mmCIF file of C-alpha atoms in Angstrom:
data_model
loop_
_atom_site.group_PDB
_atom_site.id
_atom_site.type_symbol
_atom_site.label_atom_id
_atom_site.label_comp_id
_atom_site.label_asym_id
_atom_site.label_seq_id
_atom_site.Cartn_x
_atom_site.Cartn_y
_atom_site.Cartn_z
ATOM 1 C CA ASP A 1 163.319 -13.261 -53.344
ATOM 2 C CA THR A 2 160.317 -12.965 -51.335
ATOM 3 C CA GLY A 3 161.242 -14.716 -48.292
ATOM 4 C CA VAL A 4 160.089 -17.686 -46.364
ATOM 5 C CA SER A 5 156.338 -17.077 -46.323
ATOM 6 C CA GLN A 6 154.526 -19.523 -43.011
ATOM 7 C CA ASN A 7 150.646 -19.043 -42.625
ATOM 8 C CA PRO A 8 148.635 -18.125 -40.566
ATOM 9 C CA ARG A 9 151.198 -16.007 -37.974
ATOM 10 C CA HIS A 10 148.703 -16.831 -35.648
ATOM 11 C CA LYS A 11 146.352 -19.794 -34.564
ATOM 12 C CA ILE A 12 144.750 -20.006 -31.269
ATOM 13 C CA THR A 13 143.272 -23.958 -30.953
ATOM 14 C CA LYS A 14 141.387 -25.440 -28.104
ATOM 15 C CA ARG A 15 142.737 -28.486 -26.773
ATOM 16 C CA GLY A 16 142.353 -31.844 -28.683
ATOM 17 C CA GLN A 17 141.864 -29.612 -31.608
ATOM 18 C CA ASN A 18 144.389 -30.595 -34.618
ATOM 19 C CA VAL A 19 146.102 -27.392 -36.728
ATOM 20 C CA THR A 20 148.206 -27.320 -39.322
ATOM 21 C CA PHE A 21 150.403 -24.532 -40.802
ATOM 22 C CA ARG A 22 152.235 -24.170 -44.118
ATOM 23 C CA CYS A 23 155.511 -23.327 -44.922
ATOM 24 C CA ASP A 24 156.493 -21.483 -48.406
ATOM 25 C CA PRO A 25 160.724 -22.065 -48.747
ATOM 26 C CA ILE A 26 162.427 -19.302 -51.336
ATOM 27 C CA SER A 27 162.252 -20.629 -54.643
ATOM 28 C CA GLU A 28 164.817 -23.585 -55.554
ATOM 29 C CA HIS A 29 165.729 -23.670 -52.685
ATOM 30 C CA ASN A 30 166.250 -27.859 -51.967
ATOM 31 C CA ARG A 31 166.315 -27.556 -48.043
ATOM 32 C CA LEU A 32 163.364 -27.359 -45.093
ATOM 33 C CA TYR A 33 163.945 -26.406 -42.453
ATOM 34 C CA TRP A 34 161.355 -26.679 -38.868
ATOM 35 C CA TYR A 35 162.149 -25.370 -35.801
ATOM 36 C CA ARG A 36 160.045 -24.601 -32.484
ATOM 37 C CA GLN A 37 161.302 -22.068 -29.932
ATOM 38 C CA THR A 38 159.251 -21.542 -26.878
ATOM 39 C CA LEU A 39 160.049 -17.742 -24.479
ATOM 40 C CA GLY A 40 163.286 -17.372 -23.692
ATOM 41 C CA GLN A 41 164.767 -20.386 -25.654
ATOM 42 C CA GLY A 42 166.882 -20.669 -28.859
ATOM 43 C CA PRO A 43 164.587 -22.659 -31.086
ATOM 44 C CA GLU A 44 164.732 -26.513 -31.260
ATOM 45 C CA PHE A 45 164.612 -29.029 -34.401
ATOM 46 C CA LEU A 46 162.103 -30.723 -35.656
ATOM 47 C CA THR A 47 162.742 -32.326 -38.808
ATOM 48 C CA TYR A 48 164.500 -32.012 -42.442
ATOM 49 C CA PHE A 49 163.006 -32.593 -45.643
ATOM 50 C CA GLN A 50 165.808 -32.467 -48.872
ATOM 51 C CA ASN A 51 163.612 -31.928 -51.564
ATOM 52 C CA GLU A 52 160.285 -33.941 -50.916
ATOM 53 C CA ALA A 53 162.108 -36.957 -48.636
ATOM 54 C CA GLN A 54 161.818 -36.050 -44.559
ATOM 55 C CA LEU A 55 165.370 -37.234 -44.682
ATOM 56 C CA GLU A 56 165.840 -36.609 -40.581
ATOM 57 C CA LYS A 57 163.332 -36.272 -37.234
ATOM 58 C CA SER A 58 164.078 -34.916 -34.092
ATOM 59 C CA ARG A 59 162.847 -36.928 -31.139
ATOM 60 C CA LEU A 60 160.114 -34.258 -29.385
ATOM 61 C CA LEU A 61 158.451 -34.422 -33.337
ATOM 62 C CA SER A 62 156.251 -37.182 -31.127
ATOM 63 C CA ASP A 63 153.602 -39.571 -33.593
ATOM 64 C CA ARG A 64 150.907 -36.462 -33.275
ATOM 65 C CA PHE A 65 153.309 -34.682 -35.185
ATOM 66 C CA SER A 66 153.627 -34.942 -38.860
ATOM 67 C CA ALA A 67 156.122 -32.908 -41.713
ATOM 68 C CA GLU A 68 155.376 -32.919 -46.247
ATOM 69 C CA ARG A 69 156.593 -30.922 -48.295
ATOM 70 C CA PRO A 70 154.873 -32.775 -51.748
ATOM 71 C CA LYS A 71 156.535 -32.090 -54.737
ATOM 72 C CA GLY A 72 159.499 -30.556 -52.824
ATOM 73 C CA SER A 73 158.540 -27.116 -52.362
ATOM 74 C CA PHE A 74 155.871 -25.223 -50.224
ATOM 75 C CA SER A 75 155.841 -27.923 -46.804
ATOM 76 C CA THR A 76 153.345 -28.629 -44.204
ATOM 77 C CA LEU A 77 153.525 -29.438 -40.688
ATOM 78 C CA GLU A 78 150.289 -30.786 -38.817
ATOM 79 C CA ILE A 79 149.923 -31.135 -35.309
ATOM 80 C CA GLN A 80 146.740 -33.596 -34.508
ATOM 81 C CA ARG A 81 144.700 -33.454 -30.517
ATOM 82 C CA THR A 82 147.189 -30.274 -29.666
ATOM 83 C CA GLU A 83 147.857 -30.581 -25.685
ATOM 84 C CA GLN A 84 148.592 -26.699 -23.682
ATOM 85 C CA GLY A 85 152.120 -28.100 -24.152
ATOM 86 C CA ASP A 86 152.142 -27.603 -27.857
ATOM 87 C CA SER A 87 151.928 -23.453 -27.799
ATOM 88 C CA ALA A 88 155.199 -22.725 -29.439
ATOM 89 C CA MET A 89 156.041 -20.546 -32.386
ATOM 90 C CA TYR A 90 156.802 -22.571 -34.882
ATOM 91 C CA LEU A 91 159.077 -21.754 -37.352
ATOM 92 C CA CYS A 92 160.370 -22.647 -41.010
ATOM 93 C CA ALA A 93 163.729 -21.842 -43.167
ATOM 94 C CA SER A 94 165.210 -23.150 -45.960
ATOM 95 C CA SER A 95 169.102 -23.626 -47.420
ATOM 96 C CA PRO A 96 170.132 -23.939 -51.222
ATOM 97 C CA GLY A 97 171.966 -26.390 -49.922
ATOM 98 C CA PRO A 98 176.757 -27.612 -49.537
ATOM 99 C CA SER A 99 176.077 -28.138 -53.248
ATOM 100 C CA ALA A 100 175.321 -24.342 -53.986
ATOM 101 C CA GLY A 101 178.432 -23.268 -51.456
ATOM 102 C CA HIS A 102 174.990 -21.902 -48.741
ATOM 103 C CA TYR A 103 175.429 -22.613 -44.839
ATOM 104 C CA GLU A 104 172.942 -21.378 -43.820
ATOM 105 C CA GLN A 105 168.964 -20.893 -43.111
ATOM 106 C CA TYR A 106 166.505 -18.190 -44.212
ATOM 107 C CA PHE A 107 163.803 -18.360 -41.338
ATOM 108 C CA GLY A 108 160.010 -16.723 -42.033
ATOM 109 C CA PRO A 109 158.105 -14.465 -39.376
ATOM 110 C CA GLY A 110 156.709 -18.446 -37.858
ATOM 111 C CA THR A 111 153.156 -18.884 -36.366
ATOM 112 C CA ARG A 112 152.408 -18.918 -33.066
ATOM 113 C CA LEU A 113 150.247 -21.854 -31.782
ATOM 114 C CA THR A 114 148.468 -21.161 -28.649
ATOM 115 C CA VAL A 115 146.083 -24.288 -27.383
ATOM 116 C CA THR A 116 144.304 -23.506 -24.928
ATOM 117 C CA ALA B 1 177.386 -34.094 -28.006
ATOM 118 C CA GLN B 2 177.190 -30.797 -29.937
ATOM 119 C CA LYS B 3 175.839 -27.955 -27.753
ATOM 120 C CA VAL B 4 176.000 -24.103 -27.859
ATOM 121 C CA THR B 5 176.784 -22.157 -24.704
ATOM 122 C CA GLN B 6 175.566 -18.232 -24.401
ATOM 123 C CA ALA B 7 176.291 -17.480 -20.235
ATOM 124 C CA GLN B 8 175.037 -13.923 -21.401
ATOM 125 C CA THR B 9 171.930 -14.648 -20.445
ATOM 126 C CA GLU B 10 171.009 -10.430 -20.755
ATOM 127 C CA ILE B 11 172.966 -7.140 -21.045
ATOM 128 C CA SER B 12 171.923 -3.524 -20.813
ATOM 129 C CA VAL B 13 174.484 -0.459 -22.155
ATOM 130 C CA VAL B 14 173.318 2.744 -23.283
ATOM 131 C CA GLU B 15 173.518 3.998 -26.823
ATOM 132 C CA LYS B 16 176.773 4.333 -28.081
ATOM 133 C CA GLU B 17 178.266 1.816 -25.998
ATOM 134 C CA ASP B 18 180.202 -1.307 -27.207
ATOM 135 C CA VAL B 19 178.969 -4.808 -25.903
ATOM 136 C CA THR B 20 180.543 -8.050 -26.940
ATOM 137 C CA LEU B 21 178.347 -10.689 -27.073
ATOM 138 C CA ASP B 22 180.017 -14.243 -25.646
ATOM 139 C CA CYS B 23 179.304 -17.692 -27.776
ATOM 140 C CA VAL B 24 181.529 -21.397 -26.238
ATOM 141 C CA TYR B 25 180.660 -24.072 -28.942
ATOM 142 C CA LYS B 26 181.326 -27.431 -28.334
ATOM 143 C CA THR B 27 181.588 -30.316 -31.060
ATOM 144 C CA ARG B 28 183.064 -33.737 -32.122
ATOM 145 C CA ASP B 29 183.227 -31.952 -35.882
ATOM 146 C CA THR B 30 185.895 -31.632 -36.948
ATOM 147 C CA THR B 31 184.433 -29.581 -40.269
ATOM 148 C CA TYR B 32 181.934 -26.846 -38.716
ATOM 149 C CA TYR B 33 179.628 -23.917 -39.309
ATOM 150 C CA LEU B 34 179.417 -21.148 -36.708
ATOM 151 C CA PHE B 35 176.239 -18.473 -36.852
ATOM 152 C CA TRP B 36 174.839 -15.397 -35.506
ATOM 153 C CA TYR B 37 171.002 -14.569 -36.379
ATOM 154 C CA LYS B 38 169.342 -11.389 -34.380
ATOM 155 C CA GLN B 39 165.369 -11.935 -33.452
ATOM 156 C CA PRO B 40 164.299 -7.937 -32.819
ATOM 157 C CA PRO B 41 161.411 -8.035 -31.390
ATOM 158 C CA SER B 42 159.304 -8.557 -34.327
ATOM 159 C CA GLY B 43 160.602 -12.354 -34.271
ATOM 160 C CA GLU B 44 161.929 -12.994 -37.637
ATOM 161 C CA LEU B 45 165.068 -15.175 -36.676
ATOM 162 C CA VAL B 46 167.992 -12.297 -38.941
ATOM 163 C CA PHE B 47 170.572 -13.918 -40.459
ATOM 164 C CA LEU B 48 173.811 -12.153 -39.785
ATOM 165 C CA ILE B 49 176.835 -14.728 -40.122
ATOM 166 C CA ARG B 50 178.586 -17.543 -40.809
ATOM 167 C CA ARG B 51 182.161 -19.256 -40.318
ATOM 168 C CA ASN B 52 183.835 -22.300 -41.342
ATOM 169 C CA SER B 53 186.031 -24.060 -39.561
ATOM 170 C CA PHE B 54 188.635 -23.900 -41.625
ATOM 171 C CA ASP B 55 188.470 -19.861 -41.149
ATOM 172 C CA GLU B 56 189.626 -18.461 -38.824
ATOM 173 C CA GLN B 57 189.545 -15.003 -39.894
ATOM 174 C CA ASN B 58 187.875 -12.512 -38.104
ATOM 175 C CA GLU B 59 185.336 -10.091 -39.861
ATOM 176 C CA ILE B 60 183.563 -6.738 -39.997
ATOM 177 C CA SER B 61 181.106 -5.944 -41.260
ATOM 178 C CA GLY B 62 179.865 -2.291 -40.366
ATOM 179 C CA ARG B 63 179.499 -1.905 -36.357
ATOM 180 C CA TYR B 64 179.845 -6.059 -36.328
ATOM 181 C CA SER B 65 182.645 -7.945 -35.548
ATOM 182 C CA TRP B 66 183.288 -11.085 -34.864
ATOM 183 C CA ASN B 67 185.986 -13.172 -33.580
ATOM 184 C CA PHE B 68 186.018 -16.792 -34.012
ATOM 185 C CA GLN B 69 189.003 -18.072 -32.079
ATOM 186 C CA LYS B 70 188.932 -22.508 -32.238
ATOM 187 C CA SER B 71 191.292 -22.824 -29.951
ATOM 188 C CA THR B 72 188.516 -21.402 -26.915
ATOM 189 C CA SER B 73 186.553 -23.067 -29.399
ATOM 190 C CA SER B 74 183.969 -19.587 -28.820
ATOM 191 C CA PHE B 75 183.095 -17.598 -31.405
ATOM 192 C CA ASN B 76 182.192 -13.835 -30.441
ATOM 193 C CA PHE B 77 180.142 -10.953 -31.554
ATOM 194 C CA THR B 78 181.102 -7.123 -30.848
ATOM 195 C CA ILE B 79 178.556 -3.892 -31.554
ATOM 196 C CA THR B 80 180.092 -1.504 -31.948
ATOM 197 C CA ALA B 81 178.754 2.175 -30.614
ATOM 198 C CA SER B 82 175.507 0.727 -30.062
ATOM 199 C CA GLN B 83 171.784 2.155 -30.767
ATOM 200 C CA VAL B 84 169.032 1.891 -29.547
ATOM 201 C CA VAL B 85 167.775 -1.066 -32.963
ATOM 202 C CA ASP B 86 170.368 -2.671 -31.879
ATOM 203 C CA SER B 87 167.827 -4.174 -29.546
ATOM 204 C CA ALA B 88 167.559 -7.957 -29.895
ATOM 205 C CA VAL B 89 167.988 -10.953 -29.483
ATOM 206 C CA TYR B 90 170.972 -12.678 -30.407
ATOM 207 C CA PHE B 91 171.564 -16.202 -31.475
ATOM 208 C CA CYS B 92 174.781 -18.484 -31.398
ATOM 209 C CA ALA B 93 174.276 -20.857 -33.174
ATOM 210 C CA LEU B 94 176.299 -24.415 -34.655
ATOM 211 C CA SER B 95 175.972 -26.891 -37.821
ATOM 212 C CA GLY B 96 177.909 -29.594 -38.703
ATOM 213 C CA GLY B 97 180.544 -30.592 -41.622
ATOM 214 C CA ALA B 98 180.274 -33.321 -44.055
ATOM 215 C CA GLY B 99 176.854 -35.828 -44.023
ATOM 216 C CA ASN B 100 175.121 -33.373 -41.767
ATOM 217 C CA ASN B 101 172.012 -32.542 -42.365
ATOM 218 C CA ARG B 102 173.065 -29.028 -40.849
ATOM 219 C CA LYS B 103 170.644 -28.686 -39.039
ATOM 220 C CA LEU B 104 171.683 -26.111 -36.226
ATOM 221 C CA ILE B 105 172.529 -26.290 -33.185
ATOM 222 C CA TRP B 106 171.167 -22.695 -31.633
ATOM 223 C CA GLY B 107 172.790 -21.506 -27.163
ATOM 224 C CA LEU B 108 169.788 -19.969 -25.646
ATOM 225 C CA GLY B 109 170.792 -16.613 -26.334
ATOM 226 C CA THR B 110 171.666 -12.738 -24.576
ATOM 227 C CA SER B 111 169.098 -10.605 -24.858
ATOM 228 C CA LEU B 112 170.711 -6.875 -25.208
ATOM 229 C CA ALA B 113 168.953 -4.468 -24.745
ATOM 230 C CA VAL B 114 170.294 -0.158 -26.005
ATOM 231 C CA ASN B 115 168.961 2.682 -23.193
ATOM 232 C CA PRO B 116 169.166 5.948 -25.420
#
């Protein structure tokens, strides 16, 4: 069990550029979540996948944001036309789900995005 | 709407002191789950404990203990004989019951500084 991994760990980009982040969940975890955390705040939910299906998106997720989870394995989060307000830590978490008797989520190290 | 309140923004203690972190939650769900996570300076969120709404037993794990009281909608976390390594931001989180995607709703966190 290698834990949740995220790449890259840090990303600096200029305003208006597109960025893509990758999350590799713990193997066999069918639930995958994306959160965003800014300084001094708790994480905020962005979107949720069960296997390959994206079942919920937060209103925080504007049309510049898109997430995918092809084949129910790794997931990508893309931000188009980045804005300075997008600067944050983007966190990915996975969970086996309640059918496995687990409700807790396990987090990756995050990708810190800085938009200049 | 669901909400988690951590009224203590920052706490500073001297090593070996006991410290209690408060968490008050609000939900209309009859079944729900409460969590505590630790976020050390490295940034990765570490799962500490999960509590089900139908299980009000308190729990102790080493120097950590948790007091869940449905009557006051509180789920407080006590660290006994604190150590410098306990310095971190601690988050309380809530997720809903059956039919919910179990996204986590987070408090703002309590920053704990344990000084030698």
